[in-house]
PDB file of C-alpha atoms in Angstrom:
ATOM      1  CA  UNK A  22      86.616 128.385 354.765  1.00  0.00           C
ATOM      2  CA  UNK A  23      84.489 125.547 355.754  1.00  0.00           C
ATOM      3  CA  UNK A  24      84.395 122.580 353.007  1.00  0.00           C
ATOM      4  CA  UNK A  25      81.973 119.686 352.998  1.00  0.00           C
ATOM      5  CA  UNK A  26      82.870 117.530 350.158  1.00  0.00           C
ATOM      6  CA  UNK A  27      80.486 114.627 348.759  1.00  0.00           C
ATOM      7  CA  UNK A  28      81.853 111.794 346.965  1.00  0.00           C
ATOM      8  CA  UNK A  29      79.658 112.105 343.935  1.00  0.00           C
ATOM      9  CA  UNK A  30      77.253 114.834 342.036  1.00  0.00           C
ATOM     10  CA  UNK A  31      75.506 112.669 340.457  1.00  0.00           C
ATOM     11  CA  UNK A  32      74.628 108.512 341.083  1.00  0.00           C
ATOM     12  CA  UNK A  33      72.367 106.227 338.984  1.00  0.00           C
ATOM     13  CA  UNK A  34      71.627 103.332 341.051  1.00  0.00           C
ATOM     14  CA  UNK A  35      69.055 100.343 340.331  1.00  0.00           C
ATOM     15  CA  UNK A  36      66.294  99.207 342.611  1.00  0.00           C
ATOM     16  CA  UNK A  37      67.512  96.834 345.225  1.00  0.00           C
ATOM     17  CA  UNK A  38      71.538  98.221 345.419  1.00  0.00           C
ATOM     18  CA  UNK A  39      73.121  98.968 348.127  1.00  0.00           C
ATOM     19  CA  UNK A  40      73.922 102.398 348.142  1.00  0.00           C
ATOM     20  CA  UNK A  41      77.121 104.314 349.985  1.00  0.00           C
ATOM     21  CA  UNK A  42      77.294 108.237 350.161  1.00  0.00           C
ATOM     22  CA  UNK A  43      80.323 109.658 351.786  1.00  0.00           C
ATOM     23  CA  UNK A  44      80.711 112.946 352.926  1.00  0.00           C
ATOM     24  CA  UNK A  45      84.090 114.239 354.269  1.00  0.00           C
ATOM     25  CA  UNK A  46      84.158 117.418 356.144  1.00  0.00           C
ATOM     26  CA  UNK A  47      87.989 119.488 356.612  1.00  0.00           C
ATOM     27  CA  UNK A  48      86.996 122.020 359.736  1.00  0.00           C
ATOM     28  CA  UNK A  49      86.957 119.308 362.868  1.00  0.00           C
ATOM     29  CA  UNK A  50      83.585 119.977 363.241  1.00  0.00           C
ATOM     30  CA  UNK A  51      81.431 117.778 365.708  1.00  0.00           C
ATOM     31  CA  UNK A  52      77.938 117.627 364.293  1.00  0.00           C
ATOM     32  CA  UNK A  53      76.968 116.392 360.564  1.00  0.00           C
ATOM     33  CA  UNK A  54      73.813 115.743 359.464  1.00  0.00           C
ATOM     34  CA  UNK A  55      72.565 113.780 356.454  1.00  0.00           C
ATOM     35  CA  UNK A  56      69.588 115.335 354.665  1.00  0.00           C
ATOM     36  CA  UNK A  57      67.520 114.727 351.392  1.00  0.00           C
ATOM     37  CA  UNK A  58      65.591 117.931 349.549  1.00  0.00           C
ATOM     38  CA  UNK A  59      62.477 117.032 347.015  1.00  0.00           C
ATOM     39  CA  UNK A  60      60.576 119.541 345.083  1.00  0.00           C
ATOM     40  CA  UNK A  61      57.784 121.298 347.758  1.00  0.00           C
ATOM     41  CA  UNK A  62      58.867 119.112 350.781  1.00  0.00           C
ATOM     42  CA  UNK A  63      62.270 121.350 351.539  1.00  0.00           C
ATOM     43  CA  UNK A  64      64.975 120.100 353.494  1.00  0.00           C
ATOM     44  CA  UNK A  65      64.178 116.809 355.616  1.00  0.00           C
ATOM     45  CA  UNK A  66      66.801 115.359 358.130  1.00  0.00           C
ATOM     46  CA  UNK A  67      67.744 111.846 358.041  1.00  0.00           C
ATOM     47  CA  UNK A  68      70.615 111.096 360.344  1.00  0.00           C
ATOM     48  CA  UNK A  69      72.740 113.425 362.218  1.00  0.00           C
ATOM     49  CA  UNK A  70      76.206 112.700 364.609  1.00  0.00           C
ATOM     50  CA  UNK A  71      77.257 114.561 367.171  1.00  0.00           C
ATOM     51  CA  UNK A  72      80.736 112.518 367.725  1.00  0.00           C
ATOM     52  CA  UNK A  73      82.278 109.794 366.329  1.00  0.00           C
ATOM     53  CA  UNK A  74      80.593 106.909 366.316  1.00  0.00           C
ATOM     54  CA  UNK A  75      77.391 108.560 367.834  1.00  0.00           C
ATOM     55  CA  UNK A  76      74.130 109.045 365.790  1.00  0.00           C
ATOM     56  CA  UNK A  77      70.582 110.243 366.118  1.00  0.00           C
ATOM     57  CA  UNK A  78      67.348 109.577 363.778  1.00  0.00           C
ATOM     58  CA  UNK A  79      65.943 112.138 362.470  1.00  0.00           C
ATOM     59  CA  UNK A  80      62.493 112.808 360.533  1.00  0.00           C
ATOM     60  CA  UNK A  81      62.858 110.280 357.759  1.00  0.00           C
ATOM     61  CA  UNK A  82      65.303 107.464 358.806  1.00  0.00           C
ATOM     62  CA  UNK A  83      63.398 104.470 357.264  1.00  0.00           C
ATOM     63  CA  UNK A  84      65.573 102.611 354.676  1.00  0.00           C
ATOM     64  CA  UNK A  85      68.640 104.480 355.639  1.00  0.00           C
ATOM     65  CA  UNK A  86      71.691 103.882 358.286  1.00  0.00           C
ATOM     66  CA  UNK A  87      74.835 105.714 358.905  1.00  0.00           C
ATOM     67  CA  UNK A  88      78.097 105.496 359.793  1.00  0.00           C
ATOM     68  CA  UNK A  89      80.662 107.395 361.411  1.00  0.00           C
ATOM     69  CA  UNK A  90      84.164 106.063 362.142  1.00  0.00           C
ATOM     70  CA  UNK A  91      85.933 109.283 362.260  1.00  0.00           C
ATOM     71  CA  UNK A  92      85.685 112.580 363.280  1.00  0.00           C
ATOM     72  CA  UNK A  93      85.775 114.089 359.459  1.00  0.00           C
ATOM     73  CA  UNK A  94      83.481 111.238 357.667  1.00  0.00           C
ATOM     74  CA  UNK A  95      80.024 110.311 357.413  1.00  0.00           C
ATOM     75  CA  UNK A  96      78.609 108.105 355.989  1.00  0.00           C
ATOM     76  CA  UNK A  97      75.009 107.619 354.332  1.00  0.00           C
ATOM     77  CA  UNK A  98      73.840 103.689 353.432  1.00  0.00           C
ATOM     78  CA  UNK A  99      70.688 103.034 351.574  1.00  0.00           C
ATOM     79  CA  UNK A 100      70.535  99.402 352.835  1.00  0.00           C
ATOM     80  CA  UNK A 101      68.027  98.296 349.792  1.00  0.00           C
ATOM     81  CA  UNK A 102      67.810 101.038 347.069  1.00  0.00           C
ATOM     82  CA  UNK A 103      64.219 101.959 345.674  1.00  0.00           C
ATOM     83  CA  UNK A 104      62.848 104.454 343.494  1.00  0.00           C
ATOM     84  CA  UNK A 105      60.840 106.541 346.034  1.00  0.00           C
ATOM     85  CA  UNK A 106      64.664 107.111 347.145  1.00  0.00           C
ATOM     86  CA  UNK A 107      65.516 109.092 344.225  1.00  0.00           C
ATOM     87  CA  UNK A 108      66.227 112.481 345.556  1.00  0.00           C
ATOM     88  CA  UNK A 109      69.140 114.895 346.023  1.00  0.00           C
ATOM     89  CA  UNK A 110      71.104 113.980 349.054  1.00  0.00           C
ATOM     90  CA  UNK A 111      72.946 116.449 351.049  1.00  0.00           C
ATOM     91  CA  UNK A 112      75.482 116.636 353.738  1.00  0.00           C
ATOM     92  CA  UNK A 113      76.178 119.249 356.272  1.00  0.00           C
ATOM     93  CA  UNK A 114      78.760 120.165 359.764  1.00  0.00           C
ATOM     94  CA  UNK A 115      77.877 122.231 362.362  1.00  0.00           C
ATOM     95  CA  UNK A 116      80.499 123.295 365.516  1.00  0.00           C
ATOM     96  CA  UNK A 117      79.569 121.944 368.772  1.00  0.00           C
ATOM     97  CA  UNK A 118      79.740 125.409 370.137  1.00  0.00           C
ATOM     98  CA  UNK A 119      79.318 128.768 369.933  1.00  0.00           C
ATOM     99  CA  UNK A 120      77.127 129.340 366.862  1.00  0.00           C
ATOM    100  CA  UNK A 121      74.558 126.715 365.300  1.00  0.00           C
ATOM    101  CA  UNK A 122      75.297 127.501 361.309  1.00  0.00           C
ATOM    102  CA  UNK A 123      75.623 124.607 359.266  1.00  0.00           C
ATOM    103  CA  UNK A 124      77.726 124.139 357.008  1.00  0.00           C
ATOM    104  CA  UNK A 125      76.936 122.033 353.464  1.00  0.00           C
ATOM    105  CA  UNK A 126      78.063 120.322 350.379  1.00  0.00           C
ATOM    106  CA  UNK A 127      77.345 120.554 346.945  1.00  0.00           C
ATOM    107  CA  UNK A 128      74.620 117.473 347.261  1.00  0.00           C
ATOM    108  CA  UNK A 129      74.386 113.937 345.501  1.00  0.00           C
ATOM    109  CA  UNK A 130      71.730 113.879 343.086  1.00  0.00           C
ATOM    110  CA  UNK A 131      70.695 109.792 342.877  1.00  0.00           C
ATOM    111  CA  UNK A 132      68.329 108.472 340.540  1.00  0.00           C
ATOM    112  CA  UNK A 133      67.036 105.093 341.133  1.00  0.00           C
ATOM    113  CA  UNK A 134      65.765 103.075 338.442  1.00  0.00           C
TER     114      UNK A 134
ATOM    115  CA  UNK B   8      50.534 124.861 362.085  1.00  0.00           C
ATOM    116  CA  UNK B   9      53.861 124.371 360.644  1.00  0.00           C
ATOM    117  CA  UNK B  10      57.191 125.707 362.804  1.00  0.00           C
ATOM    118  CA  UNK B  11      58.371 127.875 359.653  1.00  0.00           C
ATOM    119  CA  UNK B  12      56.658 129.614 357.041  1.00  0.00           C
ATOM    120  CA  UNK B  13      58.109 130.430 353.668  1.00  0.00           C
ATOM    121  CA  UNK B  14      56.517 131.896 351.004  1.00  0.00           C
ATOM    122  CA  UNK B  15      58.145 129.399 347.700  1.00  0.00           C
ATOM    123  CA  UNK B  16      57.380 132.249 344.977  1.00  0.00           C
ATOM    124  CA  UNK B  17      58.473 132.069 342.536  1.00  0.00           C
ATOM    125  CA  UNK B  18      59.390 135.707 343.052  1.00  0.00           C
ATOM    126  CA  UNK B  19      60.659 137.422 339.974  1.00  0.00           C
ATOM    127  CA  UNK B  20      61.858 141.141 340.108  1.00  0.00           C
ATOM    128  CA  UNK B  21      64.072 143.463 337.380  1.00  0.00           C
ATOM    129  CA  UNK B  22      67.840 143.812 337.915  1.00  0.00           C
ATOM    130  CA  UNK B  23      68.339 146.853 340.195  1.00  0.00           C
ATOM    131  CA  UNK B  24      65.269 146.282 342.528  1.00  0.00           C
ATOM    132  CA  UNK B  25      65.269 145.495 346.223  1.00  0.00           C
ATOM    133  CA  UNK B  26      63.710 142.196 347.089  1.00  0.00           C
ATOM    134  CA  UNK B  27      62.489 141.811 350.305  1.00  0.00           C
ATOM    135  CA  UNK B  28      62.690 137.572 351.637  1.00  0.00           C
ATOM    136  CA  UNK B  29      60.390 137.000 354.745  1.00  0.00           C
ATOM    137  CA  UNK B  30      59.694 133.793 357.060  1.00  0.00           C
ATOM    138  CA  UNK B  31      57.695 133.775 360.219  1.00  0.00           C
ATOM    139  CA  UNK B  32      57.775 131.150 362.843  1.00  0.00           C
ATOM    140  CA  UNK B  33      56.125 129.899 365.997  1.00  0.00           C
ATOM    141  CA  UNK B  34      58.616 128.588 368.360  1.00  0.00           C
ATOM    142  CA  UNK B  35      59.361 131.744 370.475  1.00  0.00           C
ATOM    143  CA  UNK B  36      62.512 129.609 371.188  1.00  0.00           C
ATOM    144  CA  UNK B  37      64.668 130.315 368.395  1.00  0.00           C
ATOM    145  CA  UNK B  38      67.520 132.526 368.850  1.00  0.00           C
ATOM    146  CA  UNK B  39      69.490 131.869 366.488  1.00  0.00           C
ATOM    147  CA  UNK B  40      68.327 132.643 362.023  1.00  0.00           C
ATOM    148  CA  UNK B  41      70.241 132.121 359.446  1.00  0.00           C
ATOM    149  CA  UNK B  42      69.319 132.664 355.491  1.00  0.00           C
ATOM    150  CA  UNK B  43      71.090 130.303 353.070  1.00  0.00           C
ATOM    151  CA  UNK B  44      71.276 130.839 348.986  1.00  0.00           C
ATOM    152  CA  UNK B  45      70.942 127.858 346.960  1.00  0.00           C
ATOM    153  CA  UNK B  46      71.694 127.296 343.129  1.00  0.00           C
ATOM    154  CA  UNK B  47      70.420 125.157 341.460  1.00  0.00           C
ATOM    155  CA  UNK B  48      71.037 121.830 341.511  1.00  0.00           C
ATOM    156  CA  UNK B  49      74.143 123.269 344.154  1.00  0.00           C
ATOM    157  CA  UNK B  50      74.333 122.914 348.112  1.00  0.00           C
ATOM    158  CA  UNK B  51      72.678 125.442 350.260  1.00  0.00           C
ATOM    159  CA  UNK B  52      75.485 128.440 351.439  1.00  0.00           C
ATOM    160  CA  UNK B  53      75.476 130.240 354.138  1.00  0.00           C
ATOM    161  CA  UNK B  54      74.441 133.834 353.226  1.00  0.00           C
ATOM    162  CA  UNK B  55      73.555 135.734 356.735  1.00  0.00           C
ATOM    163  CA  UNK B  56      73.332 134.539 360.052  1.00  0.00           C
ATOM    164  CA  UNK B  57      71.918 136.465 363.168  1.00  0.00           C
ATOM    165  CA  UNK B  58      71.338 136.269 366.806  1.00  0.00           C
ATOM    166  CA  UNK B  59      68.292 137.513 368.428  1.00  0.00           C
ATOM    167  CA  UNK B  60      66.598 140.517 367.303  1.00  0.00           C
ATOM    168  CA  UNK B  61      68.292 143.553 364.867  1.00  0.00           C
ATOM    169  CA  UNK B  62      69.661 143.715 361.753  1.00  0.00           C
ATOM    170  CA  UNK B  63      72.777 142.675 360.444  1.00  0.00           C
ATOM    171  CA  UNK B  64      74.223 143.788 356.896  1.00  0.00           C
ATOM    172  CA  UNK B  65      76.614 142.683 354.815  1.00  0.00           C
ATOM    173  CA  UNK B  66      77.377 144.467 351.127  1.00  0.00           C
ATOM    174  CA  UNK B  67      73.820 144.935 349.324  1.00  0.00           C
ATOM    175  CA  UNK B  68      72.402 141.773 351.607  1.00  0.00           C
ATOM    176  CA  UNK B  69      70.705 142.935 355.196  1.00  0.00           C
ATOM    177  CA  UNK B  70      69.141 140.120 357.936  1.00  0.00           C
ATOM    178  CA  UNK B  71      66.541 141.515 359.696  1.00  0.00           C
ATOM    179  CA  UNK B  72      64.827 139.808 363.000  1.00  0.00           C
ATOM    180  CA  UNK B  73      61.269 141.221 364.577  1.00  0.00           C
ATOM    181  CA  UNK B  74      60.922 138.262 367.672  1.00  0.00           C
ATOM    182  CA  UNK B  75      57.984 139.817 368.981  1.00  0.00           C
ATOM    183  CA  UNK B  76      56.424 139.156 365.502  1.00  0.00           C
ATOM    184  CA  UNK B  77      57.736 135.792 364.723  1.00  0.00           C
ATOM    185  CA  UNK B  78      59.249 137.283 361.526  1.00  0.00           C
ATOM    186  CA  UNK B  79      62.404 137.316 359.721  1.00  0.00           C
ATOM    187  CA  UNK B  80      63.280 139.169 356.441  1.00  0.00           C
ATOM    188  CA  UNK B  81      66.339 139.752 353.699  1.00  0.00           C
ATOM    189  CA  UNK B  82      66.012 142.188 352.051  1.00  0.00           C
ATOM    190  CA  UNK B  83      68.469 142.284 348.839  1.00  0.00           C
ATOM    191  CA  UNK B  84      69.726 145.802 347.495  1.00  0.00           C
ATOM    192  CA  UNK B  85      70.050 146.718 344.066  1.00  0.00           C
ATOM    193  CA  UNK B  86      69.768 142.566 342.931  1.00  0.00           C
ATOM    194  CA  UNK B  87      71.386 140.875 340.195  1.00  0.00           C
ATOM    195  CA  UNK B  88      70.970 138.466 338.018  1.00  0.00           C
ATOM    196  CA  UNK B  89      73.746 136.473 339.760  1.00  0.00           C
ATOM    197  CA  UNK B  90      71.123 136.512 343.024  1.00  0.00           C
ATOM    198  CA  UNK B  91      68.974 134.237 341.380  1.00  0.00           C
ATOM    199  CA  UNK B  92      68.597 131.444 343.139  1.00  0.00           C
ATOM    200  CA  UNK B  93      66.413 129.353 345.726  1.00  0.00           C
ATOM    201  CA  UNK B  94      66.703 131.536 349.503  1.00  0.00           C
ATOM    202  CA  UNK B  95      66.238 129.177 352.690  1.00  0.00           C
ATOM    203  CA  UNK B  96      65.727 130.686 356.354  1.00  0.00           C
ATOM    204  CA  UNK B  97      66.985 128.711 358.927  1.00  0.00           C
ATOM    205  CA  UNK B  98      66.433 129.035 363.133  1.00  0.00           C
ATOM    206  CA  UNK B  99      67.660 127.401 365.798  1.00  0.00           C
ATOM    207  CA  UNK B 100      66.253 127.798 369.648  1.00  0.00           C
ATOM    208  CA  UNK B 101      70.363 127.056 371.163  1.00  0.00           C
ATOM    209  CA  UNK B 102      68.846 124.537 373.542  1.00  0.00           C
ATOM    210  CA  UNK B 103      71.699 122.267 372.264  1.00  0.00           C
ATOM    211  CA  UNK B 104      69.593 119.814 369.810  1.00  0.00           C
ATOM    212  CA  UNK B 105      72.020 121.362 367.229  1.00  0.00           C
ATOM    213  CA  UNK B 106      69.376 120.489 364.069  1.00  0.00           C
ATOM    214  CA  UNK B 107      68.245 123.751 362.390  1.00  0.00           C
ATOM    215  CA  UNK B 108      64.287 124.361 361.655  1.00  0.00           C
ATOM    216  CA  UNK B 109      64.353 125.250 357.950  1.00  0.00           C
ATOM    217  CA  UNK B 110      61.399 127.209 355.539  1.00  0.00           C
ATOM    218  CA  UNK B 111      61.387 125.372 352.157  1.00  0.00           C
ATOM    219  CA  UNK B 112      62.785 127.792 349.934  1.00  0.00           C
ATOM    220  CA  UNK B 113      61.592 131.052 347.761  1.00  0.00           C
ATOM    221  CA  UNK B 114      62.695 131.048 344.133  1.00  0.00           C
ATOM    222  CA  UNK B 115      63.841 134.706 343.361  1.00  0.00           C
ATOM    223  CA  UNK B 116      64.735 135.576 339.533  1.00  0.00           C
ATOM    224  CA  UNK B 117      66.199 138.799 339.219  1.00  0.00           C
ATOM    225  CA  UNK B 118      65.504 139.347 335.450  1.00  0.00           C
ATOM    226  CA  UNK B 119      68.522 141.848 333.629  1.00  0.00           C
TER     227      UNK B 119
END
């Protein structure tokens, strides 16, 4: 089975922190994606990586950056922290071929305040 | 018009009747649809995935794809209590941008 851990459920930062998510995933997979999910907006995608070191913006990139130093880890970075940042946070892998599921973890829930 | 159309309920059915899930979509691209469950305040799990147009089944859970209509359904046999959660179609056209075109969620309570 596919597991995409997050370093932590739940996060209570204040305004102006820098932030660090981590995500770790254990199946070699190529792609991960970083995404954040608010009440009636769904799923939005902030950063994906399609190989170490690579990464592409995605819908919503402002006041985030990413990092990926190895194959299994990526890494989320709210530069400056702020309250319209409070949202649940998750990660996901995808294979580079074959089939295009992705896989996720359980989420980071991070309150700003 | 948006790419993917879910209805967000909230749907709520008794324990024991089939729920039928639906998205449509305009990109005659995708290929590839997936449905994911989603507890709350859990990650989003794979549930069903599916290439092109059929069904698949899997236990009392069965993916159905109608390309020529844009429209994808689950339907749910004989739910449970345990089923309620938030359901999230998924698509992908397999032109190798690897990000997934998701609906935003129905709520489904399967009251016992």
């Amino acid at each position: 089975d596919v597991k995409v851990t997050q370093s932590s459920r739940y996060l209570v930062k204040r305004t102006g922190e820098k932030v660090f998510l981590e995500c770790v995933q254990d199946m070699d997979h190529e792609n991960m994606f970083w995404y954040r999910q608010d009440p009636g907006l769904g799923l939005r995608l902030i950063y994906f990586s399609y190989d170490v070191k690579m990464k592409e913006k995605g819908d919503i990139p402002e006041g985030y950056s990413v990092s990926r130093e190895k194959k299994e880890r990526f890494s989320l970075i709210l530069e400056s922290a702020s309250t319209n940042q409070t949202s649940m946070y998750l990660c996901a892998s995808s294979p580079w071929t074959g089939t295009y599921e992705q896989y996720f973890g359980p989420g980071t829930r991070l309150t700003v305040t | 018009q948006k790419e993917v159309e879910q209805d967000p309920g909230p749907l709520s059915v008794p324990e024991g009747a089939i729920v039928s899930l639906n998205c449509t979509y305009s990109n005659s691209a995708f290929q590839y649809f997936m449905w994911y469950r989603q507890y709350s305040r859990k990650g989003p799990e794979l549930l069903m995935y599916t290439y092109s147009s059929g069904n698949k089944e899997d236990g009392r859970f069965t993916a159905q794809v109608d390309k020529s209509s844009k429209y994808i359904s689950l339907f749910i046999r004989d739910s449970q209590p345990s089923d309620s959660a938030t359901y999230l179609c998924a698509m992908d056209s397999g032109a190798g941008s690897y990000q997934l075109t998701f609906g935003k969620g129905t709520k489904l309570s399967v009251i016992p």
